[in-house]
Amino acid sequence: MIVTGPVGTSTAPLARRNPVAKLAAALVFSFALVATIDPVAPAVAIAIELAVLPLFGIGYATLLRRIWPLLLSAFGVVLTMVLFAADRDGAVLLDAGPLTVTTGVLHTALGLALRLVAVALPGLLVFATTDPTDLADALVQNAKAPPRFALGALAAFRMLPLLATEWQLLGMARRARGVDAGRNPVARLRLFAATAFALLVGAIRRGTRLATAMDARGFDSGSPRTSARRQRFTAADAALVAGAAVLAGVALGVSVLLGTFRPLIG
């Protein structure tokens, strides 16, 4: 089952900040890291993110359980760059026939992998410490997002657990009918594609019904709507966004001071 609610302590100092402020801080901190492809800036950013993790009320063990797919993706980036990178400048570290590993390749691969983790972690902290309903309310009240968009996204977010449940039900139904791929990889791939297609069709039908139900309740009328729960954007929330900008500048400043800064463009 996919958990869509907050997993951190709701009373933690940064966890109880306005959802729009947390989202803005995550975007500011992440976008600054896109300016460079060196490994130092994202490494400093990851250290900062791990240091403020307790302020969000999330334990390190909980974070590790949630980001293992991200770590696997980062390892895949490093492996792909080592195997298939065209530019292999720098000193040769390993020369094994067609596989040549140089310091330049490792430098670029580590920079991309660390940047992937550093950019994704702030978003994970936001959604792991924010109730989806509070986020939708804050987007409408503080960010002036269209209610149709915000509440539609909320409904889709709430339905994510249904996809995991339906995937399990489709698998059990196929096994009950004797449809099993066994150890045949081709049959497994074919069965996976068929199950994914059935899940996609079901999701489209459910989305169509949801859109019709929302229109029937006046979400497309253009009339002003009220909110049941008030979301306030305070000075502490503004300080969180400003602090994220300062910390992003610190990460880039360390990279510049050490002489490793490599701009993405130029």
C-alpha positions as a LaTeX table, in Angstrom:
\begin{tabular}{lrrr}
\hline
Residue & $x$ (\AA) & $y$ (\AA) & $z$ (\AA) \\
\hline
Met1 & 0.00 & 0.00 & 0.00 \\
Ile2 & 1.30 & 3.47 & $-0.89$ \\
Val3 & 1.21 & 5.90 & 2.02 \\
Thr4 & $-0.01$ & 9.31 & 0.85 \\
Gly5 & $-0.25$ & 11.00 & 4.24 \\
Pro6 & 2.54 & 12.60 & 6.26 \\
Val7 & 5.02 & 10.23 & 7.88 \\
Gly8 & 6.90 & 12.71 & 10.02 \\
Thr9 & 6.07 & 14.29 & 13.35 \\
Ser10 & 3.52 & 17.00 & 12.67 \\
Thr11 & 4.74 & 19.11 & 15.62 \\
Ala12 & 8.32 & 19.39 & 14.33 \\
Pro13 & 9.42 & 23.02 & 13.70 \\
Leu14 & 9.59 & 22.79 & 9.89 \\
Ala15 & 6.88 & 20.16 & 9.48 \\
Arg16 & 4.19 & 22.54 & 10.73 \\
Arg17 & 5.10 & 25.34 & 8.33 \\
Asn18 & 2.70 & 26.40 & 5.57 \\
Pro19 & 2.63 & 23.81 & 2.75 \\
Val20 & 3.16 & 26.47 & 0.08 \\
Ala21 & 6.19 & 27.79 & 1.98 \\
Lys22 & 7.70 & 24.31 & 2.20 \\
Leu23 & 7.03 & 23.72 & $-1.51$ \\
Ala24 & 8.55 & 27.10 & $-2.46$ \\
Ala25 & 11.61 & 26.43 & $-0.29$ \\
Ala26 & 12.10 & 23.04 & $-1.91$ \\
Leu27 & 11.86 & 24.55 & $-5.41$ \\
Val28 & 14.29 & 27.37 & $-4.60$ \\
Phe29 & 16.81 & 25.00 & $-3.06$ \\
Ser30 & 16.53 & 22.49 & $-5.91$ \\
Phe31 & 16.66 & 24.94 & $-8.82$ \\
Ala32 & 19.90 & 26.47 & $-7.54$ \\
Leu33 & 21.61 & 23.08 & $-7.86$ \\
Val34 & 20.74 & 22.87 & $-11.55$ \\
Ala35 & 23.25 & 25.64 & $-12.26$ \\
Thr36 & 26.27 & 23.33 & $-11.87$ \\
Ile37 & 27.23 & 19.77 & $-12.75$ \\
Asp38 & 30.12 & 19.39 & $-10.29$ \\
Pro39 & 29.80 & 16.90 & $-7.40$ \\
Val40 & 30.75 & 19.33 & $-4.60$ \\
Ala41 & 27.65 & 21.56 & $-4.64$ \\
Pro42 & 25.13 & 18.70 & $-4.54$ \\
Ala43 & 27.23 & 16.89 & $-1.90$ \\
Val44 & 27.10 & 19.97 & 0.34 \\
Ala45 & 23.37 & 20.28 & $-0.39$ \\
Ile46 & 22.76 & 16.66 & 0.65 \\
Ala47 & 24.70 & 17.27 & 3.88 \\
Ile48 & 22.50 & 20.30 & 4.60 \\
Glu49 & 19.33 & 18.33 & 3.85 \\
Leu50 & 20.37 & 15.51 & 6.17 \\
Ala51 & 21.28 & 18.01 & 8.89 \\
Val52 & 17.81 & 19.64 & 8.85 \\
Leu53 & 16.00 & 16.29 & 8.62 \\
Pro54 & 15.20 & 16.15 & 12.39 \\
Leu55 & 13.56 & 19.58 & 12.08 \\
Phe56 & 11.01 & 17.95 & 9.77 \\
Gly57 & 10.31 & 15.21 & 12.31 \\
Ile58 & 11.58 & 12.40 & 10.06 \\
Gly59 & 14.00 & 9.73 & 11.25 \\
Tyr60 & 16.96 & 8.67 & 9.16 \\
Ala61 & 15.72 & 5.06 & 9.04 \\
Thr62 & 12.35 & 6.25 & 7.73 \\
Leu63 & 14.07 & 8.34 & 5.08 \\
Leu64 & 16.19 & 5.39 & 3.96 \\
Arg65 & 13.10 & 3.21 & 3.53 \\
Arg66 & 11.49 & 5.84 & 1.32 \\
Ile67 & 14.43 & 6.83 & $-0.88$ \\
Trp68 & 15.91 & 3.45 & $-1.80$ \\
Pro69 & 14.45 & 3.70 & $-5.35$ \\
Leu70 & 16.11 & 7.12 & $-5.65$ \\
Leu71 & 19.46 & 5.69 & $-4.53$ \\
Leu72 & 19.05 & 2.86 & $-7.03$ \\
Ser73 & 18.40 & 5.41 & $-9.79$ \\
Ala74 & 21.52 & 7.36 & $-8.78$ \\
Phe75 & 23.60 & 4.18 & $-8.98$ \\
Gly76 & 22.11 & 3.53 & $-12.43$ \\
Val77 & 23.23 & 7.01 & $-13.55$ \\
Val78 & 26.79 & 6.33 & $-12.40$ \\
Leu79 & 26.87 & 2.91 & $-14.05$ \\
Thr80 & 25.49 & 4.26 & $-17.33$ \\
Met81 & 27.99 & 7.10 & $-17.46$ \\
Val82 & 30.91 & 4.79 & $-16.67$ \\
Leu83 & 29.90 & 2.34 & $-19.40$ \\
Phe84 & 28.71 & 4.64 & $-22.19$ \\
Ala85 & 30.17 & 8.14 & $-21.68$ \\
Ala86 & 31.74 & 9.49 & $-24.87$ \\
Asp87 & 34.09 & 12.01 & $-23.23$ \\
Arg88 & 36.74 & 10.14 & $-21.24$ \\
Asp89 & 39.21 & 12.84 & $-20.31$ \\
Gly90 & 41.43 & 12.83 & $-17.24$ \\
Ala91 & 43.69 & 10.17 & $-15.78$ \\
Val92 & 42.89 & 6.54 & $-16.55$ \\
Leu93 & 41.83 & 4.61 & $-13.44$ \\
Leu94 & 40.80 & 1.33 & $-15.09$ \\
Asp95 & 41.52 & 0.01 & $-18.55$ \\
Ala96 & 39.84 & $-3.36$ & $-19.11$ \\
Gly97 & 39.46 & $-3.81$ & $-22.83$ \\
Pro98 & 36.39 & $-1.87$ & $-24.03$ \\
Leu99 & 35.81 & $-0.48$ & $-20.51$ \\
Thr100 & 37.90 & 2.58 & $-19.70$ \\
Val101 & 37.24 & 4.48 & $-16.50$ \\
Thr102 & 38.81 & 7.92 & $-16.13$ \\
Thr103 & 38.71 & 10.62 & $-13.48$ \\
Gly104 & 36.71 & 12.85 & $-15.81$ \\
Val105 & 34.00 & 10.22 & $-16.26$ \\
Leu106 & 33.75 & 9.57 & $-12.52$ \\
His107 & 33.65 & 13.30 & $-11.80$ \\
Thr108 & 30.75 & 13.83 & $-14.21$ \\
Ala109 & 28.91 & 10.67 & $-13.12$ \\
Leu110 & 29.14 & 11.53 & $-9.43$ \\
Gly111 & 28.01 & 15.07 & $-10.16$ \\
Leu112 & 24.89 & 13.88 & $-11.97$ \\
Ala113 & 24.05 & 11.19 & $-9.40$ \\
Leu114 & 24.52 & 13.47 & $-6.39$ \\
Arg115 & 22.52 & 16.22 & $-8.07$ \\
Leu116 & 19.68 & 13.77 & $-8.68$ \\
Val117 & 19.54 & 12.93 & $-4.97$ \\
Ala118 & 20.00 & 16.55 & $-3.85$ \\
Val119 & 17.20 & 17.81 & $-6.09$ \\
Ala120 & 14.76 & 15.03 & $-5.19$ \\
Leu121 & 15.25 & 15.06 & $-1.39$ \\
Pro122 & 13.59 & 18.47 & $-0.73$ \\
Gly123 & 10.45 & 17.40 & $-2.57$ \\
Leu124 & 10.35 & 14.16 & $-0.62$ \\
Leu125 & 10.62 & 16.09 & 2.67 \\
Val126 & 7.73 & 18.34 & 1.63 \\
Phe127 & 5.33 & 15.57 & 0.72 \\
Ala128 & 6.40 & 13.35 & 3.62 \\
Thr129 & 5.49 & 16.07 & 6.14 \\
Thr130 & 2.42 & 17.62 & 4.48 \\
Asp131 & $-1.17$ & 16.45 & 4.50 \\
Pro132 & $-2.46$ & 16.47 & 0.88 \\
Thr133 & $-5.65$ & 18.29 & 1.89 \\
Asp134 & $-3.63$ & 21.03 & 3.61 \\
Leu135 & $-1.47$ & 21.36 & 0.50 \\
Ala136 & $-4.51$ & 21.75 & $-1.77$ \\
Asp137 & $-6.03$ & 24.33 & 0.59 \\
Ala138 & $-2.77$ & 26.28 & 0.75 \\
Leu139 & $-2.36$ & 26.25 & $-3.02$ \\
Val140 & $-5.83$ & 27.74 & $-3.44$ \\
Gln141 & $-5.60$ & 30.27 & $-0.59$ \\
Asn142 & $-1.94$ & 31.32 & $-0.63$ \\
Ala143 & $-0.69$ & 30.54 & $-4.14$ \\
Lys144 & $-4.01$ & 31.47 & $-5.79$ \\
Ala145 & $-4.07$ & 28.23 & $-7.77$ \\
Pro146 & $-7.37$ & 27.40 & $-9.54$ \\
Pro147 & $-9.54$ & 25.29 & $-7.21$ \\
Arg148 & $-10.33$ & 22.91 & $-10.07$ \\
Phe149 & $-6.64$ & 22.15 & $-10.56$ \\
Ala150 & $-5.74$ & 21.93 & $-6.85$ \\
Leu151 & $-8.67$ & 19.73 & $-5.83$ \\
Gly152 & $-8.33$ & 17.57 & $-8.93$ \\
Ala153 & $-4.67$ & 16.96 & $-8.06$ \\
Leu154 & $-5.71$ & 16.18 & $-4.48$ \\
Ala155 & $-8.24$ & 13.62 & $-5.69$ \\
Ala156 & $-5.65$ & 11.99 & $-7.94$ \\
Phe157 & $-3.15$ & 11.90 & $-5.06$ \\
Arg158 & $-5.70$ & 10.27 & $-2.79$ \\
Met159 & $-6.36$ & 7.59 & $-5.41$ \\
Leu160 & $-2.74$ & 6.46 & $-5.66$ \\
Pro161 & $-3.25$ & 3.64 & $-3.12$ \\
Leu162 & $-6.04$ & 2.27 & $-5.33$ \\
Leu163 & $-3.55$ & 1.68 & $-8.15$ \\
Ala164 & $-1.37$ & $-0.53$ & $-5.94$ \\
Thr165 & $-4.43$ & $-2.43$ & $-4.70$ \\
Glu166 & $-5.79$ & $-2.93$ & $-8.21$ \\
Trp167 & $-2.39$ & $-4.16$ & $-9.43$ \\
Gln168 & $-2.46$ & $-6.85$ & $-6.73$ \\
Leu169 & $-6.06$ & $-7.78$ & $-7.55$ \\
Leu170 & $-5.30$ & $-8.08$ & $-11.27$ \\
Gly171 & $-2.33$ & $-10.31$ & $-10.50$ \\
Met172 & $-4.39$ & $-12.56$ & $-8.22$ \\
Ala173 & $-7.19$ & $-12.76$ & $-10.78$ \\
Arg174 & $-4.78$ & $-13.84$ & $-13.52$ \\
Arg175 & $-3.22$ & $-16.47$ & $-11.27$ \\
Ala176 & $-6.70$ & $-17.75$ & $-10.37$ \\
Arg177 & $-7.36$ & $-18.26$ & $-14.09$ \\
Gly178 & $-4.07$ & $-20.11$ & $-14.47$ \\
Val179 & $-2.25$ & $-17.26$ & $-16.23$ \\
Asp180 & 1.29 & $-17.38$ & $-14.86$ \\
Ala181 & 4.56 & $-16.46$ & $-16.56$ \\
Gly182 & 6.65 & $-18.83$ & $-14.47$ \\
Arg183 & 10.36 & $-18.27$ & $-15.07$ \\
Asn184 & 9.99 & $-17.23$ & $-18.70$ \\
Pro185 & 11.25 & $-13.60$ & $-18.94$ \\
Val186 & 9.42 & $-12.97$ & $-22.22$ \\
Ala187 & 6.15 & $-14.20$ & $-20.73$ \\
Arg188 & 6.77 & $-12.06$ & $-17.63$ \\
Leu189 & 7.26 & $-8.99$ & $-19.80$ \\
Arg190 & 4.11 & $-9.74$ & $-21.79$ \\
Leu191 & 2.10 & $-10.29$ & $-18.60$ \\
Phe192 & 3.46 & $-7.06$ & $-17.11$ \\
Ala193 & 2.46 & $-5.09$ & $-20.21$ \\
Ala194 & $-1.05$ & $-6.59$ & $-20.21$ \\
Thr195 & $-1.54$ & $-5.82$ & $-16.51$ \\
Ala196 & $-0.24$ & $-2.27$ & $-16.93$ \\
Phe197 & $-2.61$ & $-1.69$ & $-19.85$ \\
Ala198 & $-5.58$ & $-2.97$ & $-17.84$ \\
Leu199 & $-4.57$ & $-0.69$ & $-14.96$ \\
Leu200 & $-4.29$ & 2.28 & $-17.33$ \\
Val201 & $-7.76$ & 1.65 & $-18.75$ \\
Gly202 & $-9.22$ & 1.45 & $-15.25$ \\
Ala203 & $-7.46$ & 4.69 & $-14.21$ \\
Ile204 & $-8.81$ & 6.54 & $-17.27$ \\
Arg205 & $-12.36$ & 5.36 & $-16.54$ \\
Arg206 & $-12.08$ & 6.39 & $-12.88$ \\
Gly207 & $-10.65$ & 9.77 & $-13.85$ \\
Thr208 & $-13.52$ & 10.36 & $-16.26$ \\
Arg209 & $-16.09$ & 9.56 & $-13.59$ \\
Leu210 & $-14.29$ & 11.80 & $-11.11$ \\
Ala211 & $-14.20$ & 14.73 & $-13.56$ \\
Thr212 & $-17.92$ & 14.32 & $-14.25$ \\
Ala213 & $-18.67$ & 14.21 & $-10.52$ \\
Met214 & $-16.61$ & 17.36 & $-9.89$ \\
Asp215 & $-18.38$ & 19.24 & $-12.68$ \\
Ala216 & $-21.74$ & 18.14 & $-11.26$ \\
Arg217 & $-20.72$ & 19.69 & $-7.92$ \\
Gly218 & $-19.98$ & 23.06 & $-9.48$ \\
Phe219 & $-16.21$ & 22.95 & $-9.86$ \\
Asp220 & $-16.53$ & 24.23 & $-13.43$ \\
Ser221 & $-19.06$ & 26.97 & $-12.74$ \\
Gly222 & $-16.52$ & 29.73 & $-12.11$ \\
Ser223 & $-18.29$ & 30.76 & $-8.91$ \\
Pro224 & $-16.12$ & 31.79 & $-5.93$ \\
Arg225 & $-15.50$ & 28.96 & $-3.49$ \\
Thr226 & $-14.83$ & 29.08 & 0.24 \\
Ser227 & $-12.37$ & 26.96 & 2.24 \\
Ala228 & $-13.23$ & 25.08 & 5.40 \\
Arg229 & $-9.70$ & 25.28 & 6.84 \\
Arg230 & $-7.72$ & 28.51 & 6.82 \\
Gln231 & $-4.06$ & 28.33 & 5.76 \\
Arg232 & $-1.98$ & 31.30 & 6.89 \\
Phe233 & 1.36 & 32.37 & 5.38 \\
Thr234 & 3.33 & 33.90 & 8.26 \\
Ala235 & 6.72 & 35.57 & 8.69 \\
Ala236 & 8.17 & 32.21 & 9.76 \\
Asp237 & 7.07 & 30.75 & 6.44 \\
Ala238 & 8.76 & 33.57 & 4.53 \\
Ala239 & 11.89 & 32.98 & 6.63 \\
Leu240 & 11.87 & 29.31 & 5.57 \\
Val241 & 11.91 & 30.28 & 1.88 \\
Ala242 & 14.65 & 32.86 & 2.47 \\
Gly243 & 16.67 & 30.33 & 4.48 \\
Ala244 & 16.43 & 27.81 & 1.63 \\
Ala245 & 17.79 & 30.43 & $-0.78$ \\
Val246 & 20.69 & 31.21 & 1.58 \\
Leu247 & 21.58 & 27.54 & 2.06 \\
Ala248 & 21.48 & 26.96 & $-1.69$ \\
Gly249 & 23.88 & 29.89 & $-2.07$ \\
Val250 & 26.15 & 28.31 & 0.55 \\
Ala251 & 26.28 & 25.05 & $-1.43$ \\
Leu252 & 27.17 & 26.90 & $-4.63$ \\
Gly253 & 29.64 & 29.15 & $-2.76$ \\
Val254 & 31.56 & 26.16 & $-1.40$ \\
Ser255 & 31.82 & 24.78 & $-4.93$ \\
Val256 & 33.15 & 28.11 & $-6.24$ \\
Leu257 & 35.67 & 28.49 & $-3.39$ \\
Leu258 & 37.04 & 24.99 & $-3.97$ \\
Gly259 & 37.36 & 25.66 & $-7.70$ \\
Thr260 & 35.10 & 22.79 & $-8.74$ \\
Phe261 & 32.17 & 24.87 & $-9.99$ \\
Arg262 & 31.18 & 23.76 & $-13.51$ \\
Pro263 & 28.25 & 25.76 & $-14.90$ \\
Leu264 & 25.63 & 23.82 & $-16.77$ \\
Ile265 & 25.65 & 26.37 & $-19.58$ \\
Gly266 & 28.88 & 27.92 & $-20.73$ \\
\hline
\end{tabular}
